[in-house]
Coordinates of C-alpha atoms in Angstrom, one line a residue:
Chain Y
M17 CA 151.2 158.4 -88.4
P18 CA 149.0 157.8 -86.6
N19 CA 148.3 159.0 -82.3
E20 CA 149.7 156.3 -81.5
N21 CA 147.4 156.5 -77.5
A22 CA 144.1 157.6 -79.0
T23 CA 142.5 157.6 -75.6
A24 CA 145.3 160.4 -74.9
P25 CA 144.1 164.1 -75.4
L26 CA 146.2 165.8 -78.7
P27 CA 148.1 169.1 -76.8
V28 CA 146.8 171.9 -77.9
V29 CA 148.1 175.5 -77.4
V30 CA 147.3 178.4 -79.5
F31 CA 150.0 181.3 -79.4
A32 CA 147.8 184.5 -79.0
D33 CA 147.7 187.9 -77.4
F34 CA 144.6 189.9 -76.1
I35 CA 144.7 192.6 -78.0
C36 CA 145.2 191.1 -82.0
P37 CA 141.3 190.9 -83.5
Y38 CA 142.0 187.5 -85.6
S39 CA 142.8 185.7 -81.2
Y40 CA 139.3 187.3 -80.0
I41 CA 138.1 185.7 -83.3
A42 CA 139.3 182.7 -82.9
L43 CA 137.7 181.6 -79.2
D44 CA 134.7 179.7 -81.0
Q45 CA 136.7 177.5 -82.7
M46 CA 139.3 177.0 -80.1
D47 CA 136.0 175.8 -78.0
D48 CA 134.4 174.5 -80.6
L49 CA 137.5 171.7 -80.7
L50 CA 137.8 171.2 -77.7
R51 CA 133.4 170.3 -76.8
D52 CA 134.7 168.2 -80.8
Y53 CA 137.5 166.5 -79.5
N54 CA 140.3 165.2 -77.0
I55 CA 142.0 167.1 -77.4
E56 CA 143.7 169.0 -74.5
L57 CA 144.3 173.7 -74.9
L58 CA 146.4 175.5 -73.9
W59 CA 146.8 178.9 -74.1
R60 CA 150.0 181.4 -74.8
P61 CA 151.2 184.6 -75.3
H62 CA 152.5 186.0 -78.0
W63 CA 153.4 189.1 -77.4
L64 CA 152.4 191.5 -80.1
H65 CA 153.6 195.4 -78.8
P66 CA 156.2 194.8 -76.0
E67 CA 157.0 198.5 -77.3
V68 CA 153.7 200.3 -75.8
P69 CA 154.1 201.4 -72.0
P70 CA 150.5 200.5 -69.5
S71 CA 149.4 203.7 -70.6
G72 CA 149.2 202.5 -74.0
A73 CA 150.0 204.2 -77.4
P74 CA 148.5 205.7 -80.2
I75 CA 147.5 203.5 -83.0
P76 CA 149.7 204.3 -85.8
A77 CA 147.8 206.9 -88.4
E78 CA 147.4 204.8 -91.5
A79 CA 145.7 202.2 -89.5
A80 CA 143.4 204.6 -87.5
T81 CA 141.4 205.9 -91.0
D82 CA 138.2 205.0 -91.1
G83 CA 138.4 203.6 -94.4
R84 CA 140.7 200.9 -92.8
R85 CA 138.5 200.5 -89.5
A86 CA 135.9 199.9 -91.5
Q87 CA 138.0 197.1 -93.6
T88 CA 138.9 195.4 -90.9
L89 CA 135.5 194.9 -89.5
A90 CA 134.4 193.7 -93.4
W91 CA 136.7 191.7 -92.6
L92 CA 136.1 190.3 -89.2
K93 CA 132.6 189.8 -90.8
E94 CA 133.6 187.6 -93.3
M95 CA 135.8 185.2 -91.6
A96 CA 133.2 185.8 -87.5
P97 CA 129.8 187.1 -88.3
E98 CA 128.4 186.5 -85.3
R99 CA 132.2 187.5 -83.1
S100 CA 132.6 190.8 -85.6
A101 CA 128.8 192.4 -84.9
H102 CA 129.7 193.0 -81.4
M103 CA 132.9 194.0 -81.7
R104 CA 134.8 197.1 -80.6
F105 CA 137.8 198.7 -81.9
P106 CA 139.4 200.6 -79.0
D107 CA 140.5 203.9 -79.5
R108 CA 144.7 202.9 -78.6
I109 CA 146.6 200.1 -78.8
Q110 CA 146.5 198.5 -75.3
F111 CA 148.8 197.0 -73.1
S112 CA 148.9 193.0 -72.9
L113 CA 151.6 192.1 -70.1
F114 CA 149.4 191.9 -66.7
A115 CA 147.0 189.7 -68.8
F116 CA 149.5 187.8 -69.4
E117 CA 150.5 187.6 -65.8
A118 CA 147.0 187.2 -65.1
L119 CA 146.9 184.5 -67.3
E120 CA 149.1 182.8 -65.4
F121 CA 147.0 183.3 -62.0
A122 CA 143.5 181.9 -63.6
Q123 CA 146.0 178.3 -64.9
D124 CA 146.9 178.0 -61.1
H125 CA 143.5 178.0 -60.3
G126 CA 141.8 175.7 -63.3
L127 CA 140.6 179.0 -64.7
A128 CA 142.5 180.1 -68.0
L129 CA 139.9 178.9 -70.2
P130 CA 136.8 180.6 -68.9
F131 CA 139.5 183.6 -67.7
K132 CA 140.9 183.9 -71.1
T133 CA 137.7 184.3 -72.5
A134 CA 136.2 186.6 -70.1
V135 CA 139.6 189.2 -71.2
F136 CA 139.4 188.6 -74.9
E137 CA 135.5 190.3 -73.8
S138 CA 136.1 192.7 -72.3
L139 CA 138.4 194.2 -74.2
W140 CA 136.9 193.7 -77.7
A141 CA 133.1 193.9 -75.9
D142 CA 133.1 195.9 -73.5
G143 CA 135.6 198.0 -74.6
R144 CA 137.7 197.6 -71.4
D145 CA 141.0 198.6 -71.1
I146 CA 142.9 195.4 -70.1
A147 CA 145.8 197.4 -68.4
Q148 CA 144.0 198.4 -65.8
F149 CA 144.0 196.0 -62.9
S150 CA 140.3 197.3 -62.3
T151 CA 139.0 195.6 -65.9
L152 CA 141.2 191.5 -65.0
Q153 CA 139.9 192.1 -61.3
A154 CA 136.1 191.5 -62.4
A155 CA 137.8 189.1 -65.7
A156 CA 138.4 187.2 -62.6
A157 CA 135.0 187.5 -60.9
K158 CA 133.2 186.3 -63.5
V159 CA 134.8 183.3 -64.2
G160 CA 134.4 182.7 -60.3
L161 CA 138.8 183.7 -58.9
D162 CA 139.9 185.2 -56.4
S163 CA 140.6 188.8 -57.9
E164 CA 140.9 190.1 -54.5
E165 CA 144.1 187.5 -55.1
L166 CA 144.7 188.4 -58.1
G167 CA 145.2 191.9 -57.3
R168 CA 147.8 191.1 -54.3
A169 CA 149.3 188.8 -57.4
L170 CA 149.7 191.8 -60.2
S171 CA 150.8 194.7 -57.6
A172 CA 153.8 192.1 -56.6
Q173 CA 154.9 190.7 -60.0
R174 CA 154.7 187.0 -58.8
Y175 CA 154.1 186.3 -62.3
R176 CA 156.3 188.2 -64.9
K177 CA 159.2 185.9 -64.5
R178 CA 156.8 182.7 -65.9
V179 CA 155.3 185.3 -67.9
H180 CA 159.2 186.0 -69.5
D181 CA 159.9 182.1 -69.5
A182 CA 156.7 181.8 -72.2
L183 CA 157.5 184.7 -73.9
Q184 CA 160.3 183.5 -74.6
L185 CA 158.9 179.3 -75.4
A186 CA 157.2 181.3 -77.9
R187 CA 159.9 183.2 -79.5
D188 CA 161.6 179.6 -79.4
A189 CA 159.3 178.2 -80.8
G190 CA 159.4 180.6 -84.2
V191 CA 155.8 182.5 -83.1
T192 CA 155.9 185.1 -85.6
K193 CA 152.3 185.0 -86.2
T194 CA 148.7 186.1 -84.3
P195 CA 147.1 183.4 -83.5
T196 CA 149.5 180.4 -84.1
F197 CA 147.9 176.8 -83.5
V198 CA 150.0 174.2 -82.9
L199 CA 147.8 171.0 -83.4
G200 CA 150.1 167.7 -82.4
R201 CA 152.6 167.4 -85.3
Y202 CA 150.5 170.7 -87.3
R203 CA 151.1 174.3 -87.1
I204 CA 148.6 176.8 -88.4
A205 CA 150.4 180.3 -88.5
G206 CA 147.3 182.7 -88.0
W207 CA 143.5 182.4 -88.3
H208 CA 142.6 180.0 -90.1
Y209 CA 138.8 177.9 -90.2
Y210 CA 137.3 175.7 -88.5
E211 CA 137.2 173.0 -90.7
V212 CA 140.8 172.9 -91.4
F213 CA 141.4 172.3 -87.8
Q214 CA 139.1 169.7 -88.3
T215 CA 141.3 167.9 -91.0
V216 CA 144.0 168.6 -89.1
M217 CA 142.5 166.0 -86.3
E218 CA 141.3 163.3 -88.7
K219 CA 144.8 163.3 -89.3
Q220 CA 146.3 162.6 -86.2
N221 CA 143.2 159.8 -85.5
V222 CA 142.0 162.4 -82.7
L223 CA 138.9 161.2 -81.3
L224 CA 135.5 163.3 -81.4
R225 CA 135.2 163.2 -77.7
S226 CA 131.6 161.0 -78.5
A227 CA 133.3 158.3 -79.0
L228 CA 134.7 158.1 -75.8
D229 CA 133.5 156.9 -72.9
N230 CA 133.4 160.3 -70.5
S231 CA 131.7 162.7 -73.3
S232 CA 132.4 165.9 -71.1
P233 CA 135.5 168.3 -71.8
P234 CA 138.2 167.7 -69.3
A235 CA 139.3 170.1 -66.5
E236 CA 141.9 172.2 -66.7
R237 CA 145.1 170.3 -65.6
Chain L
M10 CA 134.9 180.8 -123.4
A11 CA 138.5 179.5 -125.0
V12 CA 140.6 182.5 -125.8
Q13 CA 143.5 181.3 -127.8
P14 CA 146.8 182.7 -127.2
L15 CA 148.2 184.8 -130.0
C16 CA 151.6 182.5 -131.3
Y17 CA 151.5 179.4 -129.8
R18 CA 153.9 176.7 -130.8
P19 CA 153.8 174.0 -128.9
N20 CA 156.6 171.9 -129.7
R21 CA 158.2 168.3 -127.6
I22 CA 160.4 170.4 -126.2
V23 CA 159.5 174.0 -125.7
N24 CA 155.7 175.0 -125.4
E25 CA 156.0 179.0 -125.0
Y26 CA 152.9 181.1 -125.4
I27 CA 153.4 184.5 -126.0
V28 CA 150.7 187.6 -125.6
E29 CA 150.5 190.9 -125.5
P30 CA 147.2 192.0 -123.6
S31 CA 146.7 195.6 -125.5
A32 CA 145.3 192.7 -128.7
I33 CA 142.4 191.4 -126.5
P34 CA 139.1 192.7 -125.5
W35 CA 137.8 193.7 -121.6
R36 CA 134.8 192.0 -119.7
Q37 CA 132.8 193.7 -116.9
G38 CA 132.2 191.2 -114.4
R39 CA 130.8 191.0 -111.1
V40 CA 130.4 188.6 -108.3
A41 CA 129.1 189.2 -104.5
G42 CA 128.9 192.2 -105.0
I43 CA 132.1 193.2 -106.5
T44 CA 133.0 194.4 -109.6
F45 CA 135.7 194.5 -112.3
K46 CA 136.8 194.6 -115.4
C47 CA 138.9 191.5 -116.9
Q48 CA 140.6 190.1 -119.6
V49 CA 141.4 186.6 -120.5
L50 CA 144.6 186.4 -121.6
L51 CA 145.4 182.3 -122.2
S52 CA 142.2 180.3 -121.4
G53 CA 144.4 177.3 -120.4
A54 CA 141.6 175.4 -122.4
D55 CA 144.7 174.0 -124.2
G56 CA 145.6 172.3 -121.4
G57 CA 148.8 174.8 -120.6
P58 CA 148.9 177.9 -118.7
E59 CA 146.0 180.4 -117.6
A60 CA 146.6 184.5 -117.4
L61 CA 143.7 186.7 -116.4
R62 CA 143.7 190.6 -117.0
F63 CA 141.7 192.1 -113.9
R64 CA 141.1 195.2 -112.2
F65 CA 139.4 195.5 -109.5
D66 CA 137.3 198.4 -108.8
P67 CA 138.0 200.2 -104.9
C68 CA 136.1 197.6 -102.6
A69 CA 136.5 196.5 -99.2
S70 CA 136.6 193.3 -99.2
V71 CA 137.1 190.7 -101.9
F72 CA 135.4 187.2 -100.9
A73 CA 138.5 184.8 -99.5
H74 CA 138.8 181.9 -101.8
M75 CA 141.2 179.3 -103.3
H76 CA 142.5 178.4 -106.8
L77 CA 143.3 175.0 -108.1
T78 CA 146.4 174.9 -108.8
S79 CA 149.6 176.5 -108.4
Q80 CA 149.0 181.2 -108.8
F81 CA 151.4 184.2 -108.8
Q82 CA 149.3 187.7 -108.8
L83 CA 151.7 190.2 -109.7
L84 CA 150.1 194.0 -108.8
L85 CA 151.4 195.7 -111.9
Q86 CA 149.4 198.9 -110.2
G87 CA 146.9 199.9 -107.2
R88 CA 147.6 198.3 -103.7
M89 CA 145.9 195.6 -102.8
D90 CA 145.3 194.4 -98.5
F91 CA 145.6 191.6 -96.5
P92 CA 144.6 191.1 -93.2
K93 CA 147.7 190.0 -91.7
S94 CA 150.0 193.7 -90.7
T95 CA 152.8 193.2 -93.3
M96 CA 151.1 192.3 -96.5
K97 CA 150.1 194.9 -97.5
L98 CA 150.9 194.9 -101.2
R99 CA 151.6 198.0 -103.6
G100 CA 152.6 197.7 -107.3
P101 CA 155.1 196.5 -108.5
A102 CA 154.6 193.7 -105.7
I103 CA 153.6 189.7 -105.8
H104 CA 151.2 187.1 -104.3
Y105 CA 152.3 183.5 -105.2
T106 CA 149.7 180.4 -103.5
D107 CA 150.5 176.9 -103.6
H108 CA 147.2 174.7 -105.2
N109 CA 144.1 174.9 -103.2
F110 CA 145.5 177.4 -100.5
P111 CA 143.3 179.9 -99.8
Y112 CA 143.8 183.7 -99.0
G113 CA 141.9 187.3 -98.2
P114 CA 139.3 188.6 -97.8
F115 CA 141.5 191.5 -99.2
A116 CA 140.8 195.0 -100.2
V117 CA 142.1 196.9 -103.0
A118 CA 142.3 200.2 -104.7
D119 CA 144.5 202.9 -106.3
S120 CA 143.4 202.1 -110.0
H121 CA 144.1 198.0 -108.9
D122 CA 145.0 196.8 -112.0
M123 CA 146.5 192.8 -111.8
L124 CA 147.8 190.1 -113.9
V125 CA 146.1 186.6 -112.3
L126 CA 148.9 184.3 -113.9
H127 CA 148.5 180.0 -113.5
P128 CA 150.2 176.6 -115.2
K129 CA 146.9 175.7 -115.9
Q130 CA 143.8 176.5 -115.9
G131 CA 143.1 176.2 -111.4
G132 CA 138.5 177.2 -111.1
L133 CA 137.5 179.7 -108.6
I134 CA 136.7 178.1 -104.9
S135 CA 134.7 180.3 -102.2
M136 CA 135.9 179.7 -98.8
A137 CA 132.4 180.8 -97.7
D138 CA 131.4 177.0 -99.2
R139 CA 132.0 174.4 -95.6
D140 CA 132.4 171.6 -97.8
A141 CA 135.5 173.2 -99.9
R142 CA 137.7 174.5 -96.3
R143 CA 138.2 170.6 -95.8
Q144 CA 140.8 170.1 -99.2
I145 CA 142.4 173.3 -98.3
N146 CA 146.6 171.9 -99.1
L147 CA 147.8 172.7 -95.3
K148 CA 150.9 172.4 -96.4
A149 CA 150.8 175.6 -98.5
R150 CA 153.4 178.1 -99.2
H151 CA 152.4 181.7 -99.2
L152 CA 154.8 184.5 -100.7
Y153 CA 154.7 188.1 -101.7
G154 CA 157.1 190.8 -101.7
A155 CA 157.2 194.1 -103.4
A156 CA 159.2 196.1 -105.1
A157 CA 159.7 199.1 -103.6
T158 CA 161.3 196.3 -100.6
A159 CA 163.8 195.0 -102.2
E160 CA 167.7 196.2 -103.1
W161 CA 168.7 196.3 -106.9
T162 CA 172.0 193.9 -107.1
L163 CA 173.5 194.3 -109.8
M164 CA 174.7 191.1 -112.1
T165 CA 178.5 190.7 -113.0
E166 CA 178.3 188.3 -115.0
F167 CA 175.7 190.5 -117.4
A168 CA 176.7 194.3 -118.4
G169 CA 174.9 196.3 -117.5
L170 CA 171.9 193.8 -116.1
R171 CA 171.0 194.3 -112.5
C172 CA 167.7 192.2 -110.8
K173 CA 165.5 192.9 -107.9
P174 CA 164.2 188.7 -105.2
L175 CA 160.9 190.0 -104.3
I176 CA 160.5 185.7 -104.0
P177 CA 164.1 184.5 -104.3
P178 CA 164.8 180.4 -106.0
A179 CA 165.2 179.6 -102.1
A180 CA 161.8 179.1 -101.6
G181 CA 161.0 177.4 -104.8
P182 CA 158.6 179.2 -106.9
C183 CA 160.2 183.0 -108.0
A184 CA 159.8 185.5 -109.1
V185 CA 162.5 188.1 -109.2
M186 CA 162.7 191.7 -111.4
L187 CA 165.1 192.2 -114.2
E188 CA 166.6 195.4 -115.6
C189 CA 168.0 195.4 -118.5
P190 CA 170.2 198.0 -120.3
P191 CA 169.3 199.3 -124.7
L192 CA 169.2 196.4 -126.7
S193 CA 170.9 193.5 -124.6
R194 CA 170.0 190.1 -125.2
L195 CA 169.0 187.3 -122.4
N196 CA 169.1 184.2 -122.4
L197 CA 167.4 182.3 -118.8
P198 CA 168.4 179.1 -118.1
P199 CA 165.4 177.1 -118.5
T200 CA 162.3 176.0 -116.3
P201 CA 160.8 172.5 -116.5
Y202 CA 157.7 173.8 -114.4
G203 CA 156.9 176.2 -116.3
R204 CA 157.7 180.6 -116.2
Y205 CA 156.5 184.3 -117.0
E206 CA 157.9 187.3 -118.3
V207 CA 155.9 190.1 -117.6
V208 CA 157.1 193.4 -119.4
L209 CA 157.6 195.7 -117.2
S210 CA 158.2 198.7 -118.4
G211 CA 160.6 199.4 -121.2
S212 CA 159.5 196.7 -124.3
V213 CA 160.8 193.2 -125.4
S214 CA 161.8 191.1 -128.7
V215 CA 161.9 188.0 -128.4
S216 CA 160.1 185.0 -131.2
G217 CA 159.7 188.0 -133.2
R218 CA 157.6 190.0 -131.8
T219 CA 157.7 192.6 -129.7
L220 CA 156.3 193.0 -126.9
L221 CA 154.5 195.7 -124.2
P222 CA 153.7 196.5 -121.4
P223 CA 152.1 194.3 -119.5
G224 CA 152.8 192.4 -122.3
F225 CA 154.6 188.4 -121.6
R226 CA 155.9 185.1 -122.5
Y227 CA 155.4 181.9 -120.5
V228 CA 157.9 179.5 -121.2
R229 CA 158.2 175.7 -120.8
D230 CA 160.6 173.6 -121.2
D231 CA 162.7 171.1 -120.3
S232 CA 165.8 170.7 -121.7
G233 CA 167.4 173.7 -121.5
V234 CA 166.1 175.1 -125.4
V235 CA 164.5 179.4 -125.0
S236 CA 164.4 182.1 -127.0
P237 CA 166.6 184.7 -126.0
L238 CA 164.7 188.3 -125.1
E239 CA 166.1 191.4 -126.2
A240 CA 165.6 194.2 -124.7
G241 CA 164.5 197.3 -126.6
P242 CA 166.5 200.2 -127.6
G243 CA 165.0 201.8 -124.5
G244 CA 166.0 198.9 -121.8
A245 CA 163.2 197.0 -120.2
T246 CA 162.8 195.7 -117.3
L247 CA 161.3 192.5 -116.7
M248 CA 159.0 190.1 -113.8
L249 CA 160.6 186.8 -114.0
L250 CA 158.1 184.5 -112.3
A251 CA 159.3 181.0 -111.9
F252 CA 157.0 178.2 -111.5
D253 CA 158.4 174.7 -108.7
R254 CA 156.9 171.4 -108.8
D255 CA 153.4 172.7 -107.1
A256 CA 152.3 173.4 -110.7
C257 CA 152.4 169.8 -111.4
E258 CA 149.6 169.4 -108.1
G259 CA 146.0 170.2 -108.6
G260 CA 144.3 171.1 -110.9
L261 CA 140.9 170.9 -112.9
T262 CA 140.3 167.0 -113.6
G263 CA 136.7 167.2 -114.1
E264 CA 135.3 165.7 -110.3
G265 CA 134.8 166.6 -107.3
L266 CA 135.4 170.5 -106.0
S267 CA 137.0 171.3 -109.5
V268 CA 133.7 170.7 -111.1
A269 CA 132.1 173.3 -109.7
A270 CA 135.4 175.9 -109.0
A271 CA 135.7 175.0 -113.0
A272 CA 132.1 176.5 -112.9
A273 CA 132.4 179.4 -111.0
M274 CA 135.1 180.8 -113.1
E275 CA 133.2 180.9 -115.9
R276 CA 130.7 182.6 -114.3
A277 CA 133.1 185.3 -112.7
I278 CA 134.4 185.8 -116.3

């Protein structure tokens, strides 16, 4: 079925958790998709480890071995050679909820996309703890958000209910894998190749951005 | 490199292949730095099923790839770890993919031993091939299960027979372990899309042949006439692997991607 209104952007939703390495390596793919196609991109939370306290939790012994880490790195290297070259693995499972709240704050200020990238990079490239307000505030400042205001929003749990509603939305949508991509009528569970996303765009007759009059990616909604 | 099955009895009603791996030589293989031993159990060169046995040397990352036909991977022993956190297979375990669906990268270790079972020749496509990625089956199913995590159920209609569904029939393709008492006779249902019946332990007699692990029969029938299996004096444990309609899709058509897939498989084994 063709996209009935070919000039309307196709909604693309990525359900992800900042602590998921496969969500991290999907960053470039989604940025490329937004650059190339007439889509509207939204990152939504899917909380992998709600049982983990704000102080974090030890990585299970079977996953913390050098062998397992080398294995995961080898896989990531095949999937995303550029991103994987600079990845640093945390020594604990981190607490994601504050970062999800900060993402809502960024969305209200029209900067969710660059902010989510900054948070991912704080964890996976810089090796910082995203449960720390200071980490999230630094990421906010990096993309032009008011870091002091973000700190107040986090302290007051201003976005807590909105995040819980978003997490419920992911559950209601049957999301069980991270990342999960909902691209119009298609759903892709788990990381996949960029060419697969291109195929999905073509199957829905999504226009290339170069075919539109205004070829720059849209501002965030 | 066509290897004929030990027993091939084409019939208008039933296609049956009976394979005893112990009679088939091993080959050494090496692809992209990955080393393994391989047996070509059924070549598929006659248009019938393709069955291979692999023993990978320990490897942290076997490259992602796909085949152009449906596939059961039956992990006999050892382990295969996939990126998905719940997909850490320990033999005996089963992994199914529809045609043109990539899987991996994955790690292998611990005396890996696996049967790769296709309803027809499927070739091999590395996912490093960017053009091939455009031909990934977007609606494909990817299923798996392990013997250690499934429960035995007594089959009341067969005295002493127990079954353990690793991939339940409701999924379409199915994988079921059967534990058969000594000398029990098993009349299995029709299988229009093809079924592998692999001996995991004990022994089985079928069509006048005795099969030991991991011997198997592949059968495909359109009418319901399938010769029965009979467990040996020590009983038998079987893995039944039945394809569904996806077995009719894809394959080596001699065009496009399938030419490269056939050549890559030829190089690999």
